[in-house]
Tab-separated table of C-alpha atoms and ligand atoms in Angstrom:
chain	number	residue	atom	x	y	z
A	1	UNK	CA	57.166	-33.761	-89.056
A	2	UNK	CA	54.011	-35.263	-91.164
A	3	UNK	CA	53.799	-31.826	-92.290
A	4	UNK	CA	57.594	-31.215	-93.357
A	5	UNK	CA	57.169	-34.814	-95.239
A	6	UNK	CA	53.835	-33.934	-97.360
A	7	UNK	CA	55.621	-30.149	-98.072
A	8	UNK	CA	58.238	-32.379	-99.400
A	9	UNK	CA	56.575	-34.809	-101.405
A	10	UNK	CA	54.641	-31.577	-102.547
A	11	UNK	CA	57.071	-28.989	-103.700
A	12	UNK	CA	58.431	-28.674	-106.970
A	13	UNK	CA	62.294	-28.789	-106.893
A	14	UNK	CA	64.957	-29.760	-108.914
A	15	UNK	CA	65.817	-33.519	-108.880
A	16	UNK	CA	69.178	-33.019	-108.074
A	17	UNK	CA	68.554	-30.954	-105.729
A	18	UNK	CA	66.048	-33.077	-103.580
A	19	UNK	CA	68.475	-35.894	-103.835
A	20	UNK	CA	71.237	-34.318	-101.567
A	21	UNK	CA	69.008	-33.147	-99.694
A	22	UNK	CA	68.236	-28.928	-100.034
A	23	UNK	CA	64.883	-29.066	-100.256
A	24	UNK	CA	64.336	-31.265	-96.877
A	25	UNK	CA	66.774	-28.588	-95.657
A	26	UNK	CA	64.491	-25.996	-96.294
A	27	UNK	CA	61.509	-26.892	-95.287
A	28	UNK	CA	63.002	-28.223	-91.935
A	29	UNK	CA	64.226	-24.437	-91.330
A	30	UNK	CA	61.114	-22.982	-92.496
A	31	UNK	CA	59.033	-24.720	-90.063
A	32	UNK	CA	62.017	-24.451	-87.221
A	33	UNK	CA	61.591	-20.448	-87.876
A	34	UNK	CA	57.737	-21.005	-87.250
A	35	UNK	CA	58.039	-23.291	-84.611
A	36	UNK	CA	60.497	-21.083	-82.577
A	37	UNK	CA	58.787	-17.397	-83.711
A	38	UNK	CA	59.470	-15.639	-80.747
A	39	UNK	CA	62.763	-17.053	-80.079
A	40	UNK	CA	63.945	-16.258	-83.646
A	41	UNK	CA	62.955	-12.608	-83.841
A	42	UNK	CA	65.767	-10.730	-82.462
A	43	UNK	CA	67.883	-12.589	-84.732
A	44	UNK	CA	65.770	-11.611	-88.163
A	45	UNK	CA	64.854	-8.062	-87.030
A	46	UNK	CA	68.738	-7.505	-86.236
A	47	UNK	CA	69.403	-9.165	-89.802
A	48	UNK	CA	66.592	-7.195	-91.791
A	49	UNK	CA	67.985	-3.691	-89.951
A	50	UNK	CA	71.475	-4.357	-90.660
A	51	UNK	CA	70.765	-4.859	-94.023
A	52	UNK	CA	68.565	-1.725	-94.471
A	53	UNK	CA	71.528	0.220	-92.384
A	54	UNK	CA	73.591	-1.246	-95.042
A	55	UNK	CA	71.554	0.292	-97.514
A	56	UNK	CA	70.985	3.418	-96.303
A	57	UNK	CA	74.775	4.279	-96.596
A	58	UNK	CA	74.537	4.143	-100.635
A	59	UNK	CA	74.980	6.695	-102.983
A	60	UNK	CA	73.085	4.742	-105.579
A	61	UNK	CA	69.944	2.312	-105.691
A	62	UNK	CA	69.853	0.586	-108.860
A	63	UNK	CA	70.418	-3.118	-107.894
A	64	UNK	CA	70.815	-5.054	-105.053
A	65	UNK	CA	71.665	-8.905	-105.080
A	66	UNK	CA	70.866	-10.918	-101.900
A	67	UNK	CA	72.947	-14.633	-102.027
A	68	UNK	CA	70.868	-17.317	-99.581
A	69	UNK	CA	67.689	-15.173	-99.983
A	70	UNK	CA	65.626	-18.592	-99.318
A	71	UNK	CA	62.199	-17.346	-97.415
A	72	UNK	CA	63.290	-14.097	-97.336
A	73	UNK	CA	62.562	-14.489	-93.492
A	74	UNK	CA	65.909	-12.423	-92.391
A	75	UNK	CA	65.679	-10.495	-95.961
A	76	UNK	CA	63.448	-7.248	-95.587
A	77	UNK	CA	61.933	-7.686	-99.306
A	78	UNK	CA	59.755	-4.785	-99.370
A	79	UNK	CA	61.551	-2.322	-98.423
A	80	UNK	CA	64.498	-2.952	-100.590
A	81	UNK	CA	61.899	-3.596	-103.551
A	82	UNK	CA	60.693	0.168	-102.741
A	83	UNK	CA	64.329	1.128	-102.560
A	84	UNK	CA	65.913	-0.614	-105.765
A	85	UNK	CA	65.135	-0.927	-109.409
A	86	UNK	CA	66.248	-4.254	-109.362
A	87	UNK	CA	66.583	-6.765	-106.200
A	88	UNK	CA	67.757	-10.072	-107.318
A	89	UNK	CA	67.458	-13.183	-105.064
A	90	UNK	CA	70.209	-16.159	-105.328
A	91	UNK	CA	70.051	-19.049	-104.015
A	92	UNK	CA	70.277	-22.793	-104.965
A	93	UNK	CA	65.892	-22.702	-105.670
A	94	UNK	CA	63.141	-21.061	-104.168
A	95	UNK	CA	59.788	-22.169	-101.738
A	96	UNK	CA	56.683	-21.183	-103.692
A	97	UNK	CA	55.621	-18.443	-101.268
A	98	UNK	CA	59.120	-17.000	-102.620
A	99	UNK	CA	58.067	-17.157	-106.303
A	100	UNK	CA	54.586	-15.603	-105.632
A	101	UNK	CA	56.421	-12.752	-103.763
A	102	UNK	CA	58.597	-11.928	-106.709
A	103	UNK	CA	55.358	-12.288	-109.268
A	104	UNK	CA	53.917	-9.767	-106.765
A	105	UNK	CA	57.099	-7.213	-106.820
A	106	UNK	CA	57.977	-6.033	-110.080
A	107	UNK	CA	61.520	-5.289	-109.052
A	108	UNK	CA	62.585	-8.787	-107.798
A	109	UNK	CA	63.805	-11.180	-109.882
A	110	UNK	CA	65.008	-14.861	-108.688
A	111	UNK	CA	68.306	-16.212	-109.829
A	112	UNK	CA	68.790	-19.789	-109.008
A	113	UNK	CA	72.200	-20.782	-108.493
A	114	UNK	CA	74.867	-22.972	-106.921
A	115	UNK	CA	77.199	-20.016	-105.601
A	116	UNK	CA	80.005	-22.720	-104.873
A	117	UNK	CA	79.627	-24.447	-108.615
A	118	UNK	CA	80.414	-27.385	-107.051
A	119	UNK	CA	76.809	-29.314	-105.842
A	120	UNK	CA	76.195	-30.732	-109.130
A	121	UNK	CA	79.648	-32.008	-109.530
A	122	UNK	CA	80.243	-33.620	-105.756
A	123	UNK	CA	76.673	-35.539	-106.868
A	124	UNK	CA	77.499	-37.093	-109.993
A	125	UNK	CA	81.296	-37.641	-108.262
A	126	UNK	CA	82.235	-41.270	-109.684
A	127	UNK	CA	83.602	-43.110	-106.668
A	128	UNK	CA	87.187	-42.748	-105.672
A	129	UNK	CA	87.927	-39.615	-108.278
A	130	UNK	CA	89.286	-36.364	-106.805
A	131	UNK	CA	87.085	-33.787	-105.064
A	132	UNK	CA	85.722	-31.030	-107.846
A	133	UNK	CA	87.289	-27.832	-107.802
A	134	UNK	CA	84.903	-24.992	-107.018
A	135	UNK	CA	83.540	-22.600	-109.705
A	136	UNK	CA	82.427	-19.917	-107.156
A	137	UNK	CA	80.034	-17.207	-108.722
A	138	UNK	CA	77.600	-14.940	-107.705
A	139	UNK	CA	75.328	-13.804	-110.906
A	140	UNK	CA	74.490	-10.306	-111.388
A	141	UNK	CA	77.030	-8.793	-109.051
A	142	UNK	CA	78.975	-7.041	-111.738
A	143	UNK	CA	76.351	-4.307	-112.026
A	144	UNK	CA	75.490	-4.357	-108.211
A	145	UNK	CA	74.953	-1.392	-106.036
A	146	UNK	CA	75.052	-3.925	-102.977
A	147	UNK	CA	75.661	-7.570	-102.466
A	148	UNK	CA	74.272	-8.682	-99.176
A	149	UNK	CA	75.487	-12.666	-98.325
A	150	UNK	CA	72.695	-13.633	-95.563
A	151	UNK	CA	73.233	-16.646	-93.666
A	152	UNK	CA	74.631	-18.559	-96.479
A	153	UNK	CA	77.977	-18.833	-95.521
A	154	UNK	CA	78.433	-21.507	-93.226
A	155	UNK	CA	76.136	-23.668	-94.780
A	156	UNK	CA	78.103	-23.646	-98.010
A	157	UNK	CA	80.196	-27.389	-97.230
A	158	UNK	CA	77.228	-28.766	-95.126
A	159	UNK	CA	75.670	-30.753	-97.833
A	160	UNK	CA	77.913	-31.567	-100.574
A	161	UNK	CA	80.400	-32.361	-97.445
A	162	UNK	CA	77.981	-35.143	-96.066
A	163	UNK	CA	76.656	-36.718	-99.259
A	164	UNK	CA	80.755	-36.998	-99.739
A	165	UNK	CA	80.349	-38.845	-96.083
A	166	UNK	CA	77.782	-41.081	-96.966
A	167	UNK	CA	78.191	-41.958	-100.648
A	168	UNK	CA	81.755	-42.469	-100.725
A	169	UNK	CA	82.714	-42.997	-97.046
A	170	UNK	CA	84.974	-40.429	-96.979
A	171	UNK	CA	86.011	-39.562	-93.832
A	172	UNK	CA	84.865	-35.902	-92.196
A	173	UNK	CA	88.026	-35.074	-91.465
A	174	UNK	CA	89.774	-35.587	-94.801
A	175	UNK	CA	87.226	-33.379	-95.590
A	176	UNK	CA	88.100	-30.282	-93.877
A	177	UNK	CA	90.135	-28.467	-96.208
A	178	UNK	CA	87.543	-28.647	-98.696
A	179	UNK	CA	84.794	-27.262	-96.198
A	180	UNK	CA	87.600	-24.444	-95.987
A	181	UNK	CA	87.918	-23.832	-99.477
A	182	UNK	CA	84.109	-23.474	-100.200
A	183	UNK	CA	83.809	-20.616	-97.473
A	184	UNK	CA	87.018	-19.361	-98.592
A	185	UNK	CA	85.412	-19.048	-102.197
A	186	UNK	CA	82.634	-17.439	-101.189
A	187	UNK	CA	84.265	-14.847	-99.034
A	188	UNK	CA	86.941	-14.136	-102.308
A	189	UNK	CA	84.555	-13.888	-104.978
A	190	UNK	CA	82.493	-11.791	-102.168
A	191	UNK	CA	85.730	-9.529	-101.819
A	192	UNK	CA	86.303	-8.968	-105.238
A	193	UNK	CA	82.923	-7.288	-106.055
A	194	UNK	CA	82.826	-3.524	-107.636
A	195	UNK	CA	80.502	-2.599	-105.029
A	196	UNK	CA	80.090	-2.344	-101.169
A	197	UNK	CA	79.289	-6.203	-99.587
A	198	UNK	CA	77.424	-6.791	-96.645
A	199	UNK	CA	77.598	-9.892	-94.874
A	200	UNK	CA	75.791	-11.727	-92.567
A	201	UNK	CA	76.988	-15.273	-91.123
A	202	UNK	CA	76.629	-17.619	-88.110
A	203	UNK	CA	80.184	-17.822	-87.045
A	204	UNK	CA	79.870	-20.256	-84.171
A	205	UNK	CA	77.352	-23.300	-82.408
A	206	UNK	CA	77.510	-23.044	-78.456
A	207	UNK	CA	75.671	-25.754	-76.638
A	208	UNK	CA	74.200	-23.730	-73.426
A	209	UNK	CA	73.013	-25.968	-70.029
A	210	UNK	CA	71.796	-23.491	-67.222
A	211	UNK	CA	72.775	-20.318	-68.830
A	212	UNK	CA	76.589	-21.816	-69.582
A	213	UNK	CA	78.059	-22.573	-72.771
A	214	UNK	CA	79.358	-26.502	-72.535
A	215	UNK	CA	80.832	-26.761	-76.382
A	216	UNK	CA	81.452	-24.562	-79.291
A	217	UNK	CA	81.840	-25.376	-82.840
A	218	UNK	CA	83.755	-22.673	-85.391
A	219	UNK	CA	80.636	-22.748	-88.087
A	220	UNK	CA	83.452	-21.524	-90.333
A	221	UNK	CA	86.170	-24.145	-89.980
A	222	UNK	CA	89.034	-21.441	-88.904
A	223	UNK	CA	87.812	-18.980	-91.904
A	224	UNK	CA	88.033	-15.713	-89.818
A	225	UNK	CA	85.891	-12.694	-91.751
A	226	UNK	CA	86.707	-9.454	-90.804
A	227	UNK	CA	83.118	-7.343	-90.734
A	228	UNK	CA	82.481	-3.969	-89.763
A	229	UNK	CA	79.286	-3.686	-87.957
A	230	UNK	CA	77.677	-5.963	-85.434
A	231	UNK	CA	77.338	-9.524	-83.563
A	232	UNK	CA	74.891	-10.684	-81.723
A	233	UNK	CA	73.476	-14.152	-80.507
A	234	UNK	CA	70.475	-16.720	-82.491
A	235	UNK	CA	68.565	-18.545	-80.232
A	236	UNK	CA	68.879	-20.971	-83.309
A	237	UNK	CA	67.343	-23.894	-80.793
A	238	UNK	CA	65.878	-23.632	-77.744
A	239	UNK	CA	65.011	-26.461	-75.419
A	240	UNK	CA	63.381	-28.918	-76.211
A	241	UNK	CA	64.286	-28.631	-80.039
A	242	UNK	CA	67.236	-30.965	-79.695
A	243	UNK	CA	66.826	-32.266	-76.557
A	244	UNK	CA	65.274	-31.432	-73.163
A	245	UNK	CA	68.751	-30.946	-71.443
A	246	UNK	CA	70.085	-27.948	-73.511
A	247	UNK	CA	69.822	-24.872	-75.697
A	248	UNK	CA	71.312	-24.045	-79.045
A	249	UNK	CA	72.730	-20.583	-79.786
A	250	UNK	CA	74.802	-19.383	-82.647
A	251	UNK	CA	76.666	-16.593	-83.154
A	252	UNK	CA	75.800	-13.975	-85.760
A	253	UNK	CA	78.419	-11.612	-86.884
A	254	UNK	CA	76.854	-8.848	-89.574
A	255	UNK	CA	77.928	-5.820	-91.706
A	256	UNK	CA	80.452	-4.805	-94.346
A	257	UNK	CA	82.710	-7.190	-94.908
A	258	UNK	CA	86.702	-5.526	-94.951
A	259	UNK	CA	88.115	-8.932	-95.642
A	260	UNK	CA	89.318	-12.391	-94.234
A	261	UNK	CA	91.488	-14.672	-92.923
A	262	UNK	CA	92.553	-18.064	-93.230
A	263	UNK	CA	94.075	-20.195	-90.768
A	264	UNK	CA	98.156	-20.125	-91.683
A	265	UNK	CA	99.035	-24.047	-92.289
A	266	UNK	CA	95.865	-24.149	-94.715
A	267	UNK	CA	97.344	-25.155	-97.678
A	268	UNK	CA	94.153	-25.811	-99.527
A	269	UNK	CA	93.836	-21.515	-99.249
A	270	UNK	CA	97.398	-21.113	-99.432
A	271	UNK	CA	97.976	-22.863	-102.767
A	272	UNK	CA	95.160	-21.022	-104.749
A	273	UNK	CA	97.889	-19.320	-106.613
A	274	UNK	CA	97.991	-15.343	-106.229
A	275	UNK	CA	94.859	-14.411	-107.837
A	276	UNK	CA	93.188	-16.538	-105.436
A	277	UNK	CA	94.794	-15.349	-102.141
A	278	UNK	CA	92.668	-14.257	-99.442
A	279	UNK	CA	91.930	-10.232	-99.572
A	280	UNK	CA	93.103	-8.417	-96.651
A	281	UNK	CA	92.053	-4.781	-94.981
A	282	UNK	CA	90.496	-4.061	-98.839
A	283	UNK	CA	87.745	-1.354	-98.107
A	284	UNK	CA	84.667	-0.883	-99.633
A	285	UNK	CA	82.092	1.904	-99.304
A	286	UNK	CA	79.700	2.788	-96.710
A	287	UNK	CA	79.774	1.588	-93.012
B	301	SAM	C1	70.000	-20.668	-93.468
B	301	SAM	S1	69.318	-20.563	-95.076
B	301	SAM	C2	69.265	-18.816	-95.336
B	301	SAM	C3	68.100	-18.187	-94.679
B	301	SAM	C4	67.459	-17.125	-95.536
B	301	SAM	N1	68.323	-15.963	-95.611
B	301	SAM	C5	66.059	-16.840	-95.052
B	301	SAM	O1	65.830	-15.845	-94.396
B	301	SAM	O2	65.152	-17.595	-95.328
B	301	SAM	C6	70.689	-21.009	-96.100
B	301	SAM	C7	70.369	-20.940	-97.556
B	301	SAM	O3	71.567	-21.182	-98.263
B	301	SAM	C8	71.210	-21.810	-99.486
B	301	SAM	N2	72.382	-22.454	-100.066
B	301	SAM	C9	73.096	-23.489	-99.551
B	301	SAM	N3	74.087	-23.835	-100.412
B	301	SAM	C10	73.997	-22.991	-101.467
B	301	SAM	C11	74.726	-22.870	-102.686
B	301	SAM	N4	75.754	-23.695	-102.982
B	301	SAM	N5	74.362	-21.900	-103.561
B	301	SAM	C12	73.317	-21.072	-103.282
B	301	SAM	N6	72.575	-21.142	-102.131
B	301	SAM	C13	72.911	-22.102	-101.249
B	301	SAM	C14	70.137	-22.801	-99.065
B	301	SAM	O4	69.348	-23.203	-100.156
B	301	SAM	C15	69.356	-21.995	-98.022
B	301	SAM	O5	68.270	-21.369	-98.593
């Protein structure tokens, strides 16, 4: 914890962005990955092969953009660095061991960005005005070969949702459709790239006491993705990370991404007008 504080205090990051809270965020995840090493690794090597499996199926290598690159932890750098011309990293900023990476790799390139356009807006929010509309974007992805979204999804509404909570009481609830809309964003601007898309996402939080899952929580508030490929379990925290009485496991679902689903009386989706609708059965490429 002392550590995590003095990293904080330490790294260089946007003010805005240490305000609602993304850097604390991660550096708690970096050291949770170290902390829980051997509990993590099926989940990264499964992440780092689906994405090279993903690659492999190409016809071309010129550029790759990776959205919620972070550490690069579930990311195999290197290898898509031999692989590409260009590999460009999004996400909101980037951990110094990141940046020295990239100085290191000629290819890689980081591109900070809010993919929801709608972080520095919910933070300078004057109380009691309407919720910003989202600006979704993904930078660079017009002259992609690939566009790989790595555990990024469901964490999309996490923080803008609970500044919301805590600066202007709103209530979590009333919040809902807009955690829908920001994966629902992601997932359309996703869809609507010119090349193949892989994705990979925590879809849901089970609780686990003695081997038996005791509650679940849909990571992606009823947003249903439809991916080709594979699933498979994150020992995300095991005893005694949140308490001594139970495990943490989430499940992963990874590969290219045919399209998505949102739930029926969602009439923050449904009202998006038709260039906005969700993307259905629309095939891309490879798998
Ligand atoms: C669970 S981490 C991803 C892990 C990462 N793939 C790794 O291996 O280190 C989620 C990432 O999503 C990023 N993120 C959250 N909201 C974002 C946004 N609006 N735009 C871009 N990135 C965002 C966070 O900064 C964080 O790095």
């Amino acid at each position: 914890m002392i550590v995590e504080w003095i990293r904080h205090r330490l790294t260089p990051a946007p003010r805005a962005l240490r305000d609602m809270g993304y850097l604390r965020e991660l550096i708690a995840i970096d050291a949770r990955r170290r902390r829980h090493r051997r509990a993590w690794a099926p989940h990264l090597r499964a992440a780092q092969s689906m994405i090279l499996d993903c690659a492999a199926h190409l016809d071309r290598w010129d550029q790759v953009v990776v959205v919620g690159a972070a550490q690069t932890a579930d990311v195999p750098l290197d290898l898509l660095a031999l692989l590409f011309r260009r590999v460009v990293l999004v996400d909101l900023m980037f951990l110094p061991a990141v940046r020295i990476a990239a100085m290191r790799m000629a290819p890689v390139a980081l591109e900070p960005c809010d993919v929801t356009g709608v972080v520095e807006a919910v933070r300078t929010l004057p109380r009691g005005a309407p919720l910003p509309a989202p600006r979704p974007a993904i930078p660079d992805m017009a002259h992609a070969d690939l566009v790989i979204s790595c555990n990024v999804l469901s964490q999309l509404p996490l923080l803008p949702c609970r500044w919301l909570e805590r600066r202007h009481g709103l209530d979590p609830v009333a919040l809902e459709p807009f955690r829908r809309r920001l994966i629902a964003d992601h997932l359309r601007v996703l869809s609507a790239a010119p090349c193949p898309v892989c994705l990979i996402t925590d879809t849901e939080r089970q609780v686990v006491v003695a081997g038996q899952p005791v509650e679940a929580v849909d990571l992606l508030h009823g947003i249903d993705p439809d991916v080709e490929g594979d699933a498979w379990w994150w020992a995300i925290a095991p005893r005694p990370e949140e308490a001594w009485t139970h495990d943490v496991r989430h499940r992963v679902i990874a590969g290219w991404l045919r399209g998505f689903s949102t739930p029926d009386d969602d009439a923050s989706v449904a009202d998006l007008g038709p260039e906005r609708r969700p993307v259905d059965g629309r095939s891309h490429g490879g798998g």
